[in-house]
Amino acid sequence: VQLQASGGGLVQAGGSLRLSCAASERISSYVVGWFRRAPGREREFVALMGWRSRSSVRETTYYGDSVANRFTVSRDNAKNTVYLEMNSLKPEDTAVYYCAARSGFVGSSSEWEYWGQGTQVTVSS
C-alpha cells in the first residue's frame, strides 16, 4: 500500500485545514492514523480510526490530548482516502504531518506498516 499525504500549507492561528491521505488500494479494513513531528521534537500521535473487532458496527476514533475536540479523522472508502480536518489551529500545531496505515484492529500492538511522505503544516501567530 502506498500512501500520499497532501493538503498542508500556511494558515493563521484560529484557521482550518483539511489534510488528505490517498491510498493506492483499498484500506477500508485497515486502522489508519495521523502523526506529526515538529522540529526538534519526537513524533507525536494525532489521531486514528479503525475497527475494534470483526463484529463492530462502526469504527472507533482516538485523538491525542493536544488535538482532541479540534481535529477530526474520517475516511471515504469509495476514494480510498483518509482525511484529517483541523480546526482552531494553533502555532504549536506546526509540524510535518504523516498518515499511516496498518492491518488488524484498534487496540492491537501491531506496527504501523505503511507511511505517507508527510505534508507540512505551518500555523502563524
PDB file of C-alpha atoms in Angstrom:
ATOM      1  CA  VAL A   1       0.000   0.000   0.000  1.00  0.00           C
ATOM      2  CA  GLN A   2       1.296   3.434  -0.910  1.00  0.00           C
ATOM      3  CA  LEU A   3       0.032   6.492   0.917  1.00  0.00           C
ATOM      4  CA  GLN A   4       0.163  10.043  -0.403  1.00  0.00           C
ATOM      5  CA  ALA A   5      -0.481  12.853   2.057  1.00  0.00           C
ATOM      6  CA  SER A   6      -1.471  16.311   0.881  1.00  0.00           C
ATOM      7  CA  GLY A   7      -3.290  19.449   1.946  1.00  0.00           C
ATOM      8  CA  GLY A   8      -0.700  21.084   4.158  1.00  0.00           C
ATOM      9  CA  GLY A   9       0.094  24.754   3.969  1.00  0.00           C
ATOM     10  CA  LEU A  10       0.379  28.038   5.815  1.00  0.00           C
ATOM     11  CA  VAL A  11      -2.586  29.179   7.878  1.00  0.00           C
ATOM     12  CA  GLN A  12      -3.170  31.789  10.543  1.00  0.00           C
ATOM     13  CA  ALA A  13      -3.899  30.812  14.111  1.00  0.00           C
ATOM     14  CA  GLY A  14      -7.581  30.015  14.529  1.00  0.00           C
ATOM     15  CA  GLY A  15      -7.866  28.839  10.951  1.00  0.00           C
ATOM     16  CA  SER A  16      -8.602  25.437   9.466  1.00  0.00           C
ATOM     17  CA  LEU A  17      -7.008  22.955   7.098  1.00  0.00           C
ATOM     18  CA  ARG A  18      -8.007  19.564   5.782  1.00  0.00           C
ATOM     19  CA  LEU A  19      -5.324  17.019   5.112  1.00  0.00           C
ATOM     20  CA  SER A  20      -5.887  14.112   2.762  1.00  0.00           C
ATOM     21  CA  CYS A  21      -4.166  10.759   2.568  1.00  0.00           C
ATOM     22  CA  ALA A  22      -4.803   8.860  -0.647  1.00  0.00           C
ATOM     23  CA  ALA A  23      -4.095   5.130  -0.664  1.00  0.00           C
ATOM     24  CA  SER A  24      -3.050   3.144  -3.708  1.00  0.00           C
ATOM     25  CA  GLU A  25      -5.515   0.391  -2.854  1.00  0.00           C
ATOM     26  CA  ARG A  26      -8.466  -0.385  -0.677  1.00  0.00           C
ATOM     27  CA  ILE A  27      -7.762   0.205   3.018  1.00  0.00           C
ATOM     28  CA  SER A  28     -11.284   0.158   4.422  1.00  0.00           C
ATOM     29  CA  SER A  29     -10.393  -2.627   6.863  1.00  0.00           C
ATOM     30  CA  TYR A  30      -7.121  -1.052   7.956  1.00  0.00           C
ATOM     31  CA  VAL A  31      -6.509   1.053  11.004  1.00  0.00           C
ATOM     32  CA  VAL A  32      -5.466   4.474   9.725  1.00  0.00           C
ATOM     33  CA  GLY A  33      -3.706   7.163  11.665  1.00  0.00           C
ATOM     34  CA  TRP A  34      -2.138  10.579  11.599  1.00  0.00           C
ATOM     35  CA  PHE A  35       1.095  11.554  13.315  1.00  0.00           C
ATOM     36  CA  ARG A  36       3.148  14.712  13.343  1.00  0.00           C
ATOM     37  CA  ARG A  37       6.704  15.767  14.014  1.00  0.00           C
ATOM     38  CA  ALA A  38       7.686  19.278  14.918  1.00  0.00           C
ATOM     39  CA  PRO A  39      11.305  20.443  14.600  1.00  0.00           C
ATOM     40  CA  GLY A  40      13.400  19.121  17.461  1.00  0.00           C
ATOM     41  CA  ARG A  41      10.577  17.034  18.858  1.00  0.00           C
ATOM     42  CA  GLU A  42       9.599  13.391  18.895  1.00  0.00           C
ATOM     43  CA  ARG A  43       6.924  12.061  16.606  1.00  0.00           C
ATOM     44  CA  GLU A  44       3.518  12.633  18.167  1.00  0.00           C
ATOM     45  CA  PHE A  45       0.318  10.664  17.763  1.00  0.00           C
ATOM     46  CA  VAL A  46      -2.515  12.808  16.425  1.00  0.00           C
ATOM     47  CA  ALA A  47      -5.469  10.574  15.593  1.00  0.00           C
ATOM     48  CA  LEU A  48      -6.513   7.148  14.453  1.00  0.00           C
ATOM     49  CA  MET A  49      -9.584   5.432  13.115  1.00  0.00           C
ATOM     50  CA  GLY A  50     -10.407   1.769  12.818  1.00  0.00           C
ATOM     51  CA  TRP A  51     -12.467  -1.226  13.812  1.00  0.00           C
ATOM     52  CA  ARG A  52     -12.348  -2.777  17.281  1.00  0.00           C
ATOM     53  CA  SER A  53     -13.300  -6.228  16.019  1.00  0.00           C
ATOM     54  CA  ARG A  54     -14.999  -8.048  13.160  1.00  0.00           C
ATOM     55  CA  SER A  55     -18.308  -7.667  14.953  1.00  0.00           C
ATOM     56  CA  SER A  56     -18.022  -3.885  15.339  1.00  0.00           C
ATOM     57  CA  VAL A  57     -20.830  -1.957  13.692  1.00  0.00           C
ATOM     58  CA  ARG A  58     -18.927   1.282  13.459  1.00  0.00           C
ATOM     59  CA  GLU A  59     -15.370   2.499  13.625  1.00  0.00           C
ATOM     60  CA  THR A  60     -13.625   3.871  16.660  1.00  0.00           C
ATOM     61  CA  THR A  61     -11.604   7.065  16.715  1.00  0.00           C
ATOM     62  CA  TYR A  62      -8.907   8.216  19.113  1.00  0.00           C
ATOM     63  CA  TYR A  63      -7.186  11.558  19.377  1.00  0.00           C
ATOM     64  CA  GLY A  64      -4.105  12.902  21.043  1.00  0.00           C
ATOM     65  CA  ASP A  65      -4.818  15.117  24.030  1.00  0.00           C
ATOM     66  CA  SER A  66      -3.447  18.208  22.325  1.00  0.00           C
ATOM     67  CA  VAL A  67      -5.826  17.941  19.351  1.00  0.00           C
ATOM     68  CA  ALA A  68      -8.972  16.412  20.860  1.00  0.00           C
ATOM     69  CA  ASN A  69     -12.111  18.465  20.130  1.00  0.00           C
ATOM     70  CA  ARG A  70     -10.290  20.388  17.387  1.00  0.00           C
ATOM     71  CA  PHE A  71      -9.292  17.701  14.879  1.00  0.00           C
ATOM     72  CA  THR A  72     -11.490  15.075  13.226  1.00  0.00           C
ATOM     73  CA  VAL A  73     -10.342  11.980  11.364  1.00  0.00           C
ATOM     74  CA  SER A  74     -12.569  10.412   8.732  1.00  0.00           C
ATOM     75  CA  ARG A  75     -12.356   8.321   5.615  1.00  0.00           C
ATOM     76  CA  ASP A  76     -14.061   7.892   2.266  1.00  0.00           C
ATOM     77  CA  ASN A  77     -13.733   4.247   1.314  1.00  0.00           C
ATOM     78  CA  ALA A  78     -15.002   4.870  -2.210  1.00  0.00           C
ATOM     79  CA  LYS A  79     -11.980   7.105  -2.766  1.00  0.00           C
ATOM     80  CA  ASN A  80      -9.516   5.112  -0.634  1.00  0.00           C
ATOM     81  CA  THR A  81      -8.793   8.377   1.151  1.00  0.00           C
ATOM     82  CA  VAL A  82      -8.405   9.336   4.795  1.00  0.00           C
ATOM     83  CA  TYR A  83      -8.887  12.896   5.988  1.00  0.00           C
ATOM     84  CA  LEU A  84      -7.808  14.973   8.949  1.00  0.00           C
ATOM     85  CA  GLU A  85      -9.957  18.031   9.480  1.00  0.00           C
ATOM     86  CA  MET A  86      -8.060  20.524  11.631  1.00  0.00           C
ATOM     87  CA  ASN A  87      -9.872  23.448  13.214  1.00  0.00           C
ATOM     88  CA  SER A  88      -8.883  26.181  15.662  1.00  0.00           C
ATOM     89  CA  LEU A  89      -5.282  25.730  14.662  1.00  0.00           C
ATOM     90  CA  LYS A  90      -2.558  26.960  16.976  1.00  0.00           C
ATOM     91  CA  PRO A  91       1.091  27.805  16.304  1.00  0.00           C
ATOM     92  CA  GLU A  92       2.050  24.700  18.292  1.00  0.00           C
ATOM     93  CA  ASP A  93       0.277  22.581  15.664  1.00  0.00           C
ATOM     94  CA  THR A  94       3.080  23.470  13.251  1.00  0.00           C
ATOM     95  CA  ALA A  95       4.687  20.218  12.135  1.00  0.00           C
ATOM     96  CA  VAL A  96       5.078  17.752   9.319  1.00  0.00           C
ATOM     97  CA  TYR A  97       2.005  15.544   9.330  1.00  0.00           C
ATOM     98  CA  TYR A  98       2.184  11.911   8.288  1.00  0.00           C
ATOM     99  CA  CYS A  99      -0.553   9.423   7.573  1.00  0.00           C
ATOM    100  CA  ALA A 100      -0.103   5.743   8.309  1.00  0.00           C
ATOM    101  CA  ALA A 101      -1.992   2.502   7.991  1.00  0.00           C
ATOM    102  CA  ARG A 102      -1.799  -0.960   9.464  1.00  0.00           C
ATOM    103  CA  SER A 103      -3.767  -4.158   9.269  1.00  0.00           C
ATOM    104  CA  GLY A 104      -5.604  -5.526  12.274  1.00  0.00           C
ATOM    105  CA  PHE A 105      -7.890  -3.899  14.789  1.00  0.00           C
ATOM    106  CA  VAL A 106      -7.738  -0.877  17.060  1.00  0.00           C
ATOM    107  CA  GLY A 107      -6.105  -1.921  20.293  1.00  0.00           C
ATOM    108  CA  SER A 108      -3.688  -4.383  18.763  1.00  0.00           C
ATOM    109  CA  SER A 109       0.016  -3.812  19.171  1.00  0.00           C
ATOM    110  CA  SER A 110       0.921  -4.307  15.538  1.00  0.00           C
ATOM    111  CA  GLU A 111       3.357  -1.919  13.922  1.00  0.00           C
ATOM    112  CA  TRP A 112       2.287   0.778  11.506  1.00  0.00           C
ATOM    113  CA  GLU A 113       3.126  -0.891   8.212  1.00  0.00           C
ATOM    114  CA  TYR A 114       2.618   1.891   5.704  1.00  0.00           C
ATOM    115  CA  TRP A 115       3.530   5.566   5.861  1.00  0.00           C
ATOM    116  CA  GLY A 116       2.894   8.567   3.677  1.00  0.00           C
ATOM    117  CA  GLN A 117       5.630  11.038   2.853  1.00  0.00           C
ATOM    118  CA  GLY A 118       4.414  13.866   5.087  1.00  0.00           C
ATOM    119  CA  THR A 119       2.889  17.248   4.454  1.00  0.00           C
ATOM    120  CA  GLN A 120       3.983  20.481   6.134  1.00  0.00           C
ATOM    121  CA  VAL A 121       1.507  22.458   8.210  1.00  0.00           C
ATOM    122  CA  THR A 122       2.592  25.881   9.416  1.00  0.00           C
ATOM    123  CA  VAL A 123       0.405  27.956  11.703  1.00  0.00           C
ATOM    124  CA  SER A 124       1.347  31.601  12.101  1.00  0.00           C
ATOM    125  CA  SER A 125       0.504  33.605  15.200  1.00  0.00           C
TER     126      SER A 125
END
